[in-house]
Short mmCIF file of N, CA, C and O in Angstrom, two decimals:
data_model
loop_
_atom_site.label_atom_id
_atom_site.label_comp_id
_atom_site.label_asym_id
_atom_site.label_seq_id
_atom_site.Cartn_x
_atom_site.Cartn_y
_atom_site.Cartn_z
N MET A 1074 0.83 -1.25 0.19
CA MET A 1074 0.12 -0.09 0.15
C MET A 1074 0.75 0.86 0.25
O MET A 1074 2.08 1.23 0.47
N GLN A 1075 0.46 2.43 -1.02
CA GLN A 1075 1.49 3.18 -0.74
C GLN A 1075 0.48 4.59 0.69
O GLN A 1075 -0.66 4.15 1.52
N ARG A 1076 1.85 4.91 1.18
CA ARG A 1076 2.10 5.72 2.24
C ARG A 1076 1.04 7.30 1.74
O ARG A 1076 1.24 7.42 0.82
N ILE A 1077 1.22 7.32 2.91
CA ILE A 1077 0.49 9.34 2.91
C ILE A 1077 0.96 10.21 3.67
O ILE A 1077 1.69 9.63 5.34
N TRP A 1078 1.50 11.11 3.53
CA TRP A 1078 2.33 11.81 4.40
C TRP A 1078 2.85 10.53 5.11
O TRP A 1078 3.86 11.64 6.58
N GLY A 1079 4.22 10.30 4.25
CA GLY A 1079 4.94 9.32 5.17
C GLY A 1079 4.28 8.58 6.29
O GLY A 1079 5.15 7.36 7.03
N ILE A 1080 3.50 8.08 6.03
CA ILE A 1080 2.44 7.37 6.95
C ILE A 1080 1.76 5.58 7.10
O ILE A 1080 0.94 6.16 6.09
N HIS A 1081 2.71 5.00 7.61
CA HIS A 1081 2.32 3.49 6.98
C HIS A 1081 0.86 3.35 7.40
O HIS A 1081 0.38 4.06 8.54
N PRO A 1082 0.29 2.49 6.28
CA PRO A 1082 -1.32 2.10 6.19
C PRO A 1082 -1.79 0.92 7.73
O PRO A 1082 -2.68 1.50 8.11
N GLU A 1083 -1.03 0.76 7.74
CA GLU A 1083 -1.21 0.41 9.11
C GLU A 1083 -1.67 0.52 10.29
O GLU A 1083 -2.05 0.10 11.16
N TRP A 1084 -1.24 2.16 10.60
CA TRP A 1084 -1.82 2.26 12.04
C TRP A 1084 -3.19 3.15 11.31
O TRP A 1084 -3.60 3.32 12.69
N GLY A 1085 -4.07 2.57 9.86
CA GLY A 1085 -5.43 2.66 10.39
C GLY A 1085 -5.68 1.65 11.14
O GLY A 1085 -6.68 1.94 11.46
N ILE A 1086 -5.24 0.73 10.59
CA ILE A 1086 -5.69 -0.40 11.19
C ILE A 1086 -5.30 -0.18 12.93
O ILE A 1086 -6.80 -0.97 13.34
N THR A 1087 -4.27 0.36 13.12
CA THR A 1087 -4.36 0.50 14.65
C THR A 1087 -5.59 1.52 15.23
O THR A 1087 -5.96 1.35 16.28
N VAL A 1088 -5.84 2.52 14.75
CA VAL A 1088 -6.36 3.56 14.79
C VAL A 1088 -8.08 2.30 15.01
O VAL A 1088 -9.02 2.33 16.60
N VAL A 1089 -8.54 1.98 13.89
CA VAL A 1089 -9.64 0.77 14.68
C VAL A 1089 -9.77 -0.04 15.29
O VAL A 1089 -10.37 -0.34 16.19
N ARG A 1090 -8.46 -0.43 15.55
CA ARG A 1090 -8.51 -1.57 16.44
C ARG A 1090 -8.89 -0.92 18.11
O ARG A 1090 -8.94 -1.62 18.89
N LEU A 1091 -7.81 0.35 17.96
CA LEU A 1091 -7.99 1.39 19.46
C LEU A 1091 -9.28 1.57 20.04
O LEU A 1091 -10.08 1.73 20.84
N ALA A 1092 -9.92 2.03 18.86
CA ALA A 1092 -11.96 2.11 18.44
C ALA A 1092 -12.71 1.35 19.09
O ALA A 1092 -13.99 1.08 19.69
N MET A 1093 -12.48 -0.24 18.75
CA MET A 1093 -12.91 -0.97 18.54
C MET A 1093 -12.87 -1.02 20.41
O MET A 1093 -13.86 -1.91 20.81
N ALA A 1094 -11.81 -1.48 20.70
CA ALA A 1094 -11.05 -2.06 22.37
C ALA A 1094 -12.37 -0.59 22.95
O ALA A 1094 -12.48 -1.60 24.28
N LEU A 1095 -12.35 0.60 22.86
CA LEU A 1095 -13.02 1.50 23.70
C LEU A 1095 -14.19 0.91 23.80
O LEU A 1095 -14.47 0.32 24.61
N ILE A 1096 -14.55 0.72 22.44
CA ILE A 1096 -15.96 0.42 22.47
C ILE A 1096 -16.09 -1.10 23.56
O ILE A 1096 -17.77 -0.76 24.10
N LEU A 1097 -15.92 -1.49 23.43
CA LEU A 1097 -15.59 -3.09 23.43
C LEU A 1097 -15.84 -2.94 25.69
O LEU A 1097 -16.81 -3.86 25.98
N ILE A 1098 -14.22 -2.79 25.83
CA ILE A 1098 -14.43 -2.54 26.88
C ILE A 1098 -15.32 -1.48 28.38
O ILE A 1098 -15.88 -2.54 29.15
N VAL A 1099 -16.12 -0.93 26.66
CA VAL A 1099 -17.25 -0.13 28.12
C VAL A 1099 -18.67 -0.88 27.79
O VAL A 1099 -18.70 -1.28 29.39
N ALA A 1100 -18.63 -2.21 26.94
CA ALA A 1100 -19.77 -2.08 26.54
C ALA A 1100 -20.16 -3.34 27.36
O ALA A 1100 -21.38 -3.98 28.48
N GLY A 1101 -18.23 -4.42 27.78
CA GLY A 1101 -18.41 -5.25 28.05
C GLY A 1101 -18.49 -5.01 30.09
O GLY A 1101 -18.88 -5.60 30.97
N TYR A 1102 -17.96 -4.25 30.52
CA TYR A 1102 -18.00 -3.60 31.53
C TYR A 1102 -19.49 -3.16 32.73
O TYR A 1102 -19.93 -3.67 33.36
N GLN A 1103 -20.10 -2.67 31.22
CA GLN A 1103 -21.81 -2.02 32.02
C GLN A 1103 -22.30 -3.51 31.57
O GLN A 1103 -22.87 -3.75 32.67
N LYS A 1104 -22.16 -4.71 31.02
CA LYS A 1104 -23.00 -5.90 31.42
C LYS A 1104 -22.44 -6.65 32.03
O LYS A 1104 -23.79 -7.04 32.97
N TRP A 1105 -21.36 -6.57 32.65
CA TRP A 1105 -20.80 -6.97 33.76
C TRP A 1105 -20.87 -6.18 34.94
O TRP A 1105 -21.89 -6.70 35.98
N PHE A 1106 -21.31 -5.02 35.22
CA PHE A 1106 -21.19 -4.39 36.65
C PHE A 1106 -22.23 -3.12 36.86
O PHE A 1106 -22.41 -2.85 37.47
N GLN A 1107 -22.35 -2.79 35.98
CA GLN A 1107 -24.13 -2.07 35.60
C GLN A 1107 -24.97 -2.01 35.36
O GLN A 1107 -26.88 -2.39 35.85
N PHE A 1108 -25.32 -3.31 33.90
CA PHE A 1108 -26.08 -3.67 34.29
C PHE A 1108 -27.11 -5.14 34.15
O PHE A 1108 -28.05 -5.69 34.65
N GLY A 1109 -25.38 -5.99 34.96
CA GLY A 1109 -25.67 -7.46 35.34
C GLY A 1109 -26.65 -8.50 34.54
O GLY A 1109 -27.72 -8.52 33.99
N VAL A 1110 -24.83 -9.07 34.49
CA VAL A 1110 -25.15 -10.21 33.23
C VAL A 1110 -26.10 -11.28 33.98
O VAL A 1110 -26.68 -11.84 32.65
N TRP A 1111 -26.70 -11.80 34.39
CA TRP A 1111 -27.02 -12.28 35.44
C TRP A 1111 -28.64 -11.88 35.08
O TRP A 1111 -29.50 -12.89 35.29
N THR A 1112 -29.20 -10.86 36.01
CA THR A 1112 -30.92 -10.52 35.55
C THR A 1112 -30.03 -9.80 33.70
O THR A 1112 -31.34 -10.30 33.47
N GLY A 1113 -30.41 -8.48 34.02
CA GLY A 1113 -30.38 -7.62 33.50
C GLY A 1113 -29.93 -7.52 31.14
O GLY A 1113 -31.06 -8.00 30.95
N VAL A 1114 -28.85 -8.60 31.41
CA VAL A 1114 -28.51 -8.54 29.93
C VAL A 1114 -29.47 -9.91 29.71
O VAL A 1114 -29.43 -9.73 28.59
N THR A 1115 -28.68 -10.39 30.93
CA THR A 1115 -29.65 -12.41 30.47
C THR A 1115 -31.44 -11.76 29.94
O THR A 1115 -31.83 -12.46 29.10
N LYS A 1116 -32.21 -10.84 30.75
CA LYS A 1116 -33.72 -10.81 31.04
C LYS A 1116 -33.32 -10.06 29.10
O LYS A 1116 -34.75 -10.16 28.18
N LEU A 1117 -32.64 -9.06 28.87
CA LEU A 1117 -32.73 -8.54 27.28
C LEU A 1117 -32.43 -9.76 26.23
O LEU A 1117 -33.27 -9.78 25.47
N PHE A 1118 -31.68 -10.21 26.70
CA PHE A 1118 -31.18 -11.86 25.61
C PHE A 1118 -31.83 -12.79 25.63
O PHE A 1118 -32.48 -13.08 25.02
N THR A 1119 -32.69 -12.61 26.39
CA THR A 1119 -34.31 -13.73 26.00
C THR A 1119 -35.22 -12.70 26.02
O THR A 1119 -35.99 -13.05 24.23
N GLY A 1120 -35.59 -12.12 25.73
CA GLY A 1120 -36.65 -10.05 24.97
C GLY A 1120 -36.18 -10.57 23.20
O GLY A 1120 -37.38 -10.95 22.04
N TYR A 1121 -34.61 -11.11 23.44
CA TYR A 1121 -34.22 -11.02 21.73
C TYR A 1121 -34.55 -12.49 20.92
O TYR A 1121 -35.12 -12.61 20.18
N GLY A 1122 -35.24 -13.37 21.55
CA GLY A 1122 -35.17 -14.14 21.32
C GLY A 1122 -34.27 -15.38 21.32
O GLY A 1122 -34.14 -16.58 20.25
N LEU A 1123 -32.70 -15.29 21.94
CA LEU A 1123 -32.00 -15.63 21.83
C LEU A 1123 -31.53 -17.01 22.64
O LEU A 1123 -32.63 -17.41 23.69
N PRO A 1124 -31.14 -18.41 22.02
CA PRO A 1124 -30.96 -19.69 22.68
C PRO A 1124 -30.55 -19.58 23.79
O PRO A 1124 -29.10 -18.66 23.34
N MET A 1125 -30.69 -19.91 25.24
CA MET A 1125 -29.72 -20.75 26.31
C MET A 1125 -28.90 -18.84 26.07
O MET A 1125 -27.45 -18.22 26.37
N PRO A 1126 -30.39 -17.99 26.10
CA PRO A 1126 -30.05 -16.60 26.76
C PRO A 1126 -28.75 -15.85 27.47
O PRO A 1126 -27.45 -15.01 27.51
N ALA A 1127 -28.69 -17.07 28.68
CA ALA A 1127 -27.59 -16.86 30.19
C ALA A 1127 -26.01 -16.63 29.47
O ALA A 1127 -25.54 -16.00 29.68
N VAL A 1128 -26.04 -18.39 28.60
CA VAL A 1128 -25.12 -18.52 28.22
C VAL A 1128 -24.43 -17.50 27.23
O VAL A 1128 -23.35 -16.82 27.01
N PHE A 1129 -25.86 -17.31 26.00
CA PHE A 1129 -24.47 -15.94 25.55
C PHE A 1129 -24.52 -14.90 26.15
O PHE A 1129 -23.67 -13.98 26.04
N ALA A 1130 -25.40 -14.39 27.19
CA ALA A 1130 -24.86 -12.93 28.12
C ALA A 1130 -23.35 -13.15 28.15
O ALA A 1130 -22.76 -12.03 28.62
N VAL A 1131 -23.31 -14.16 29.25
CA VAL A 1131 -22.13 -14.17 30.29
C VAL A 1131 -21.05 -14.30 28.97
O VAL A 1131 -19.74 -14.00 29.04
N THR A 1132 -20.99 -15.42 27.56
CA THR A 1132 -20.00 -14.82 26.84
C THR A 1132 -20.11 -13.97 25.80
O THR A 1132 -18.49 -12.77 25.76
N ALA A 1133 -20.72 -12.52 25.62
CA ALA A 1133 -20.48 -11.77 25.24
C ALA A 1133 -19.90 -10.09 26.28
O ALA A 1133 -19.16 -9.61 25.68
N ALA A 1134 -20.43 -10.46 27.37
CA ALA A 1134 -19.96 -9.76 28.19
C ALA A 1134 -18.48 -10.41 28.51
O ALA A 1134 -17.68 -9.05 28.36
N THR A 1135 -18.20 -11.64 29.12
CA THR A 1135 -17.22 -11.71 28.97
C THR A 1135 -16.00 -11.68 27.48
O THR A 1135 -14.63 -10.70 27.38
N LEU A 1136 -16.19 -12.25 26.65
CA LEU A 1136 -15.77 -12.13 24.87
C LEU A 1136 -15.66 -9.86 25.41
O LEU A 1136 -14.61 -9.60 24.48
N GLU A 1137 -16.28 -9.24 25.35
CA GLU A 1137 -16.21 -7.64 25.17
C GLU A 1137 -15.18 -7.31 26.55
O GLU A 1137 -14.51 -5.97 25.38
N LEU A 1138 -15.33 -7.69 27.62
CA LEU A 1138 -14.38 -6.93 28.51
C LEU A 1138 -13.05 -7.64 27.89
O LEU A 1138 -12.03 -6.81 27.75
N VAL A 1139 -13.08 -9.10 28.05
CA VAL A 1139 -11.48 -9.66 28.06
C VAL A 1139 -11.05 -9.34 26.42
O VAL A 1139 -10.09 -8.79 26.49
N GLY A 1140 -12.11 -9.39 25.32
CA GLY A 1140 -11.40 -8.55 24.26
C GLY A 1140 -11.65 -7.68 24.11
O GLY A 1140 -9.93 -7.60 23.27
N GLY A 1141 -11.64 -6.76 24.58
CA GLY A 1141 -11.06 -5.71 24.29
C GLY A 1141 -10.26 -4.97 24.90
O GLY A 1141 -9.45 -3.70 24.33
N ILE A 1142 -9.90 -5.35 26.03
CA ILE A 1142 -8.65 -5.64 26.61
C ILE A 1142 -7.46 -5.97 25.69
O ILE A 1142 -6.53 -5.14 25.64
N ALA A 1143 -7.87 -6.74 25.65
CA ALA A 1143 -6.86 -7.73 24.05
C ALA A 1143 -6.15 -6.94 22.81
O ALA A 1143 -5.33 -7.02 22.94
N LEU A 1144 -7.45 -6.63 22.31
CA LEU A 1144 -7.52 -5.58 21.87
C LEU A 1144 -6.56 -4.75 21.44
O LEU A 1144 -5.61 -4.04 20.92
N LEU A 1145 -7.09 -3.62 23.20
CA LEU A 1145 -5.75 -2.83 23.24
C LEU A 1145 -4.49 -2.28 22.95
O LEU A 1145 -3.57 -1.73 23.04
N ILE A 1146 -3.90 -4.17 23.62
CA ILE A 1146 -2.98 -4.24 23.60
C ILE A 1146 -1.89 -4.57 22.13
O ILE A 1146 -1.09 -4.83 22.00
N GLY A 1147 -3.25 -5.10 21.90
CA GLY A 1147 -2.79 -5.87 20.43
C GLY A 1147 -2.67 -6.70 20.08
O GLY A 1147 -1.65 -8.23 19.70
N LEU A 1148 -3.18 -7.67 21.26
CA LEU A 1148 -3.00 -9.09 21.73
C LEU A 1148 -4.16 -10.14 21.09
O LEU A 1148 -5.09 -9.62 20.84
N PHE A 1149 -3.64 -11.41 20.80
CA PHE A 1149 -4.74 -12.20 19.48
C PHE A 1149 -5.81 -11.58 18.57
O PHE A 1149 -6.29 -11.88 19.30
N THR A 1150 -5.17 -10.63 17.87
CA THR A 1150 -5.72 -9.79 17.42
C THR A 1150 -7.26 -10.84 16.16
O THR A 1150 -8.49 -9.82 15.94
N ARG A 1151 -6.48 -11.04 15.42
CA ARG A 1151 -6.98 -12.14 14.64
C ARG A 1151 -8.07 -12.73 15.29
O ARG A 1151 -9.34 -13.32 14.67
N TRP A 1152 -7.69 -13.66 15.98
CA TRP A 1152 -8.58 -14.55 17.00
C TRP A 1152 -9.67 -14.16 17.24
O TRP A 1152 -10.79 -14.33 17.42
N PHE A 1153 -9.28 -12.41 18.26
CA PHE A 1153 -10.93 -12.02 18.69
C PHE A 1153 -11.47 -11.04 17.46
O PHE A 1153 -12.73 -11.37 17.15
N GLY A 1154 -10.73 -10.75 16.61
CA GLY A 1154 -11.34 -10.49 15.15
C GLY A 1154 -12.76 -11.40 15.51
O GLY A 1154 -13.78 -11.23 14.46
N LEU A 1155 -12.00 -12.53 14.42
CA LEU A 1155 -12.90 -14.05 14.20
C LEU A 1155 -14.32 -14.09 15.08
O LEU A 1155 -15.04 -14.55 14.73
N LEU A 1156 -14.02 -13.97 16.89
CA LEU A 1156 -14.90 -13.71 17.40
C LEU A 1156 -15.88 -12.88 18.02
O LEU A 1156 -16.91 -13.01 17.22
N TYR A 1157 -15.81 -11.71 17.03
CA TYR A 1157 -16.41 -10.15 17.54
C TYR A 1157 -17.28 -10.41 15.34
O TYR A 1157 -17.84 -10.14 15.44
N ILE A 1158 -16.53 -10.82 14.52
CA ILE A 1158 -17.42 -11.42 13.75
C ILE A 1158 -18.61 -11.84 13.22
O ILE A 1158 -19.50 -11.86 13.21
N CYS A 1159 -18.68 -12.97 14.41
CA CYS A 1159 -19.67 -13.93 15.00
C CYS A 1159 -20.41 -13.41 15.94
O CYS A 1159 -21.77 -13.38 15.87
N GLU A 1160 -20.25 -12.45 17.08
CA GLU A 1160 -21.29 -11.31 17.59
C GLU A 1160 -21.96 -10.53 17.21
O GLU A 1160 -23.16 -10.30 17.07
N PHE A 1161 -20.85 -9.96 16.44
CA PHE A 1161 -21.59 -8.66 15.24
C PHE A 1161 -22.31 -9.40 14.08
O PHE A 1161 -23.58 -8.47 13.42
N LEU A 1162 -22.11 -10.62 13.58
CA LEU A 1162 -23.21 -11.19 12.63
C LEU A 1162 -24.49 -11.28 13.29
O LEU A 1162 -25.63 -11.02 12.72
N ILE A 1163 -24.23 -11.99 14.81
CA ILE A 1163 -25.95 -12.27 15.22
C ILE A 1163 -26.42 -11.08 15.65
O ILE A 1163 -27.92 -10.74 15.29
N THR A 1164 -25.73 -9.84 16.41
CA THR A 1164 -26.57 -9.16 16.72
C THR A 1164 -26.93 -7.75 15.65
O THR A 1164 -28.06 -7.58 15.76
N PHE A 1165 -25.77 -7.67 14.85
CA PHE A 1165 -26.74 -6.76 13.42
C PHE A 1165 -28.23 -7.41 12.84
O PHE A 1165 -29.04 -7.49 12.55
N PHE A 1166 -27.55 -8.94 12.01
CA PHE A 1166 -28.53 -9.09 11.37
C PHE A 1166 -29.97 -10.42 11.97
O PHE A 1166 -31.17 -9.72 11.98
N TYR A 1167 -29.67 -10.56 13.56
CA TYR A 1167 -30.98 -11.35 13.95
C TYR A 1167 -31.31 -10.26 15.18
O TYR A 1167 -31.95 -10.87 14.96
N VAL A 1168 -30.76 -9.86 15.79
CA VAL A 1168 -31.64 -9.05 16.66
C VAL A 1168 -31.75 -7.05 16.09
O VAL A 1168 -32.37 -6.81 16.15
N LYS A 1169 -30.26 -6.53 15.66
CA LYS A 1169 -31.35 -5.41 15.31
C LYS A 1169 -31.91 -5.22 13.53
O LYS A 1169 -32.96 -4.45 14.44
N LEU A 1170 -31.18 -5.69 12.75
CA LEU A 1170 -32.30 -5.54 11.67
C LEU A 1170 -33.98 -6.38 11.46
O LEU A 1170 -34.92 -5.83 11.37
N ARG A 1171 -33.41 -8.00 12.28
CA ARG A 1171 -34.78 -8.23 12.58
C ARG A 1171 -36.11 -7.80 14.14
O ARG A 1171 -37.17 -7.84 13.28
N LEU A 1172 -35.59 -6.72 14.94
CA LEU A 1172 -36.28 -6.33 15.59
C LEU A 1172 -36.43 -5.70 16.20
O LEU A 1172 -36.68 -4.59 15.86
N VAL A 1173 -35.19 -4.50 15.87
CA VAL A 1173 -35.53 -2.75 15.57
C VAL A 1173 -36.19 -2.14 15.02
O VAL A 1173 -36.15 -2.22 14.03
N SER A 1174 -34.27 -1.89 13.86
CA SER A 1174 -34.07 -0.86 12.74
C SER A 1174 -32.57 -1.12 12.22
O SER A 1174 -31.65 -0.97 12.78
N PHE A 1175 -32.35 -0.81 10.83
CA PHE A 1175 -31.43 -0.57 10.48
C PHE A 1175 -30.29 0.75 11.06
O PHE A 1175 -29.24 0.83 12.01
N ILE A 1176 -30.98 1.38 11.30
CA ILE A 1176 -31.19 2.96 12.11
C ILE A 1176 -29.67 2.38 13.68
O ILE A 1176 -28.82 2.85 13.86
N ASP A 1177 -30.93 1.67 14.44
CA ASP A 1177 -30.29 0.81 15.53
C ASP A 1177 -29.46 0.07 15.41
O ASP A 1177 -28.09 -0.13 15.95
N GLY A 1178 -28.73 -0.56 13.98
CA GLY A 1178 -27.89 -1.94 14.39
C GLY A 1178 -26.53 -0.34 13.31
O GLY A 1178 -25.56 -1.51 13.47
N ARG A 1179 -26.31 0.38 13.33
CA ARG A 1179 -25.52 0.92 12.16
C ARG A 1179 -24.02 0.85 12.73
O ARG A 1179 -23.29 -0.06 13.03
N ILE A 1180 -23.78 1.02 14.21
CA ILE A 1180 -22.66 -0.05 15.04
C ILE A 1180 -22.76 -0.57 15.05
O ILE A 1180 -21.25 -1.11 14.52
N ASP A 1181 -22.92 -1.62 15.03
CA ASP A 1181 -22.76 -2.84 14.95
C ASP A 1181 -23.03 -3.63 13.65
O ASP A 1181 -21.65 -4.45 13.56
N LEU A 1182 -22.84 -2.41 12.73
CA LEU A 1182 -22.28 -3.15 11.26
C LEU A 1182 -21.26 -2.52 10.71
O LEU A 1182 -20.09 -3.28 10.66
N MET A 1183 -20.83 -1.32 12.10
CA MET A 1183 -19.60 -1.26 12.10
C MET A 1183 -18.84 -1.79 12.81
O MET A 1183 -17.39 -1.74 12.60
N MET A 1184 -18.68 -2.07 13.41
CA MET A 1184 -18.29 -2.77 14.51
C MET A 1184 -17.93 -4.38 13.89
O MET A 1184 -17.02 -4.99 14.19
N LEU A 1185 -18.72 -4.79 12.55
CA LEU A 1185 -18.83 -6.06 12.78
C LEU A 1185 -17.16 -5.82 10.80
O LEU A 1185 -16.48 -6.91 11.17
N ALA A 1186 -17.85 -4.18 10.63
CA ALA A 1186 -16.69 -4.20 9.52
C ALA A 1186 -15.59 -3.94 9.67
O ALA A 1186 -14.50 -5.19 9.61
N GLY A 1187 -15.21 -3.88 11.55
CA GLY A 1187 -13.74 -3.60 11.78
C GLY A 1187 -13.24 -4.70 12.38
O GLY A 1187 -12.23 -5.13 12.44
N ALA A 1188 -14.60 -6.03 12.81
CA ALA A 1188 -13.54 -7.47 12.80
C ALA A 1188 -13.27 -7.99 11.70
O ALA A 1188 -12.38 -8.53 12.04
N ILE A 1189 -13.78 -8.15 10.60
CA ILE A 1189 -13.21 -8.59 9.42
C ILE A 1189 -12.05 -7.78 9.22
O ILE A 1189 -11.08 -8.69 8.52
N LEU A 1190 -12.57 -6.06 8.98
CA LEU A 1190 -10.88 -5.60 9.24
C LEU A 1190 -9.39 -6.88 9.57
O LEU A 1190 -8.87 -6.88 9.52
N LEU A 1191 -10.20 -6.72 11.11
CA LEU A 1191 -8.64 -7.14 12.00
C LEU A 1191 -8.68 -8.76 11.98
O LEU A 1191 -7.50 -8.59 11.85
N PHE A 1192 -9.49 -9.49 11.70
CA PHE A 1192 -9.67 -10.83 11.45
C PHE A 1192 -8.90 -10.69 9.85
O PHE A 1192 -7.90 -11.90 9.93
N LEU A 1193 -9.28 -9.86 8.75
CA LEU A 1193 -7.79 -10.43 7.42
C LEU A 1193 -6.22 -9.46 7.92
O LEU A 1193 -5.87 -9.83 6.98
N ALA A 1194 -6.74 -8.65 8.67
CA ALA A 1194 -5.23 -7.60 8.02
C ALA A 1194 -3.98 -7.46 9.49
O ALA A 1194 -3.15 -7.28 8.84
N GLY A 1195 -4.99 -8.11 10.70
CA GLY A 1195 -3.99 -8.12 11.69
C GLY A 1195 -4.43 -7.42 12.30
O GLY A 1195 -5.43 -5.88 12.40
N SER A 1196 -3.44 -6.33 13.24
CA SER A 1196 -3.26 -6.09 14.42
C SER A 1196 -3.23 -4.71 13.64
O SER A 1196 -3.27 -3.30 14.73
N GLY A 1197 -2.24 -4.29 12.81
CA GLY A 1197 -1.73 -2.62 12.87
C GLY A 1197 -0.37 -2.56 13.66
O GLY A 1197 0.04 -3.86 13.93
N LYS A 1198 -0.23 -1.58 13.80
CA LYS A 1198 1.21 -0.88 14.58
C LYS A 1198 0.76 -1.07 16.21
O LYS A 1198 -0.08 -1.34 16.70
N ALA A 1199 1.99 -0.87 16.56
CA ALA A 1199 2.04 -1.16 18.50
C ALA A 1199 1.82 -1.79 18.98
O ALA A 1199 0.25 -1.50 19.09
N ALA A 1200 1.84 -3.02 18.74
CA ALA A 1200 0.88 -4.44 18.94
C ALA A 1200 1.75 -5.75 19.84
O ALA A 1200 2.75 -5.75 18.82
N ILE A 1201 1.35 -5.99 20.54
CA ILE A 1201 2.09 -7.53 20.91
C ILE A 1201 2.08 -8.55 19.68
O ILE A 1201 3.61 -8.34 19.93
N ASP A 1202 1.34 -8.56 18.83
CA ASP A 1202 1.39 -9.53 17.98
C ASP A 1202 2.50 -8.37 17.21
O ASP A 1202 2.79 -9.50 16.14
N GLU A 1203 2.38 -7.70 16.39
CA GLU A 1203 3.55 -7.56 16.26
C GLU A 1203 4.93 -7.67 16.57
O GLU A 1203 5.71 -8.19 15.64
N ALA A 1204 4.74 -7.59 17.19
CA ALA A 1204 6.45 -8.08 18.15
C ALA A 1204 6.12 -9.59 18.63
O ALA A 1204 7.98 -10.28 18.35
N MET A 1205 4.86 -10.07 18.26
CA MET A 1205 5.04 -11.44 18.20
C MET A 1205 5.73 -12.17 16.63
O MET A 1205 6.03 -13.68 16.80
N GLY A 1206 4.98 -11.71 15.81
CA GLY A 1206 5.71 -12.10 14.46
C GLY A 1206 4.71 -11.68 13.41
O GLY A 1206 4.64 -12.20 12.28
N ASP A 1207 3.55 -11.15 13.54
CA ASP A 1207 2.35 -11.63 13.23
C ASP A 1207 2.27 -9.71 12.72
O ASP A 1207 1.60 -9.13 12.91
N LYS A 1208 3.23 -9.38 11.29
CA LYS A 1208 3.38 -8.97 10.79
C LYS A 1208 1.81 -8.16 9.41
O LYS A 1208 1.53 -7.66 8.91
N GLY A 1209 0.27 -8.86 10.01
CA GLY A 1209 -0.33 -8.60 9.01
C GLY A 1209 -0.94 -8.94 7.72
O GLY A 1209 -1.18 -9.07 6.73
N ALA A 1210 0.58 -9.76 7.62
CA ALA A 1210 0.09 -10.58 6.23
C ALA A 1210 -0.56 -12.11 5.81
O ALA A 1210 -0.67 -12.64 7.37
#
């Protein structure tokens, strides 16, 4: 890829990774410590018609909090990208488009796109993955 103003294109991936990390950490923290994963989140997921809503609630909350922290430092980025593809395929297509609206699912669609980017391109710059040899190829 061509550099713009001398900036390596992988820094763009890094910006997406960090933005996703912040969104996911806040969402996971809220699910665990503000809404109550066993009560509020499970009840919400039951209303969405998800099978095994408690399992989905714990999985989503943990994936968002732990995975968000991992993305922040750029650790196992491709693996978390793959897991987020699964999560956001469900949230966008099964929950938001089916039950709410496209307008309410816009951030889920962007998170899906970001997850696809991270899975395909890797973590970008300033990441533990980069130091361990994953150069995004």
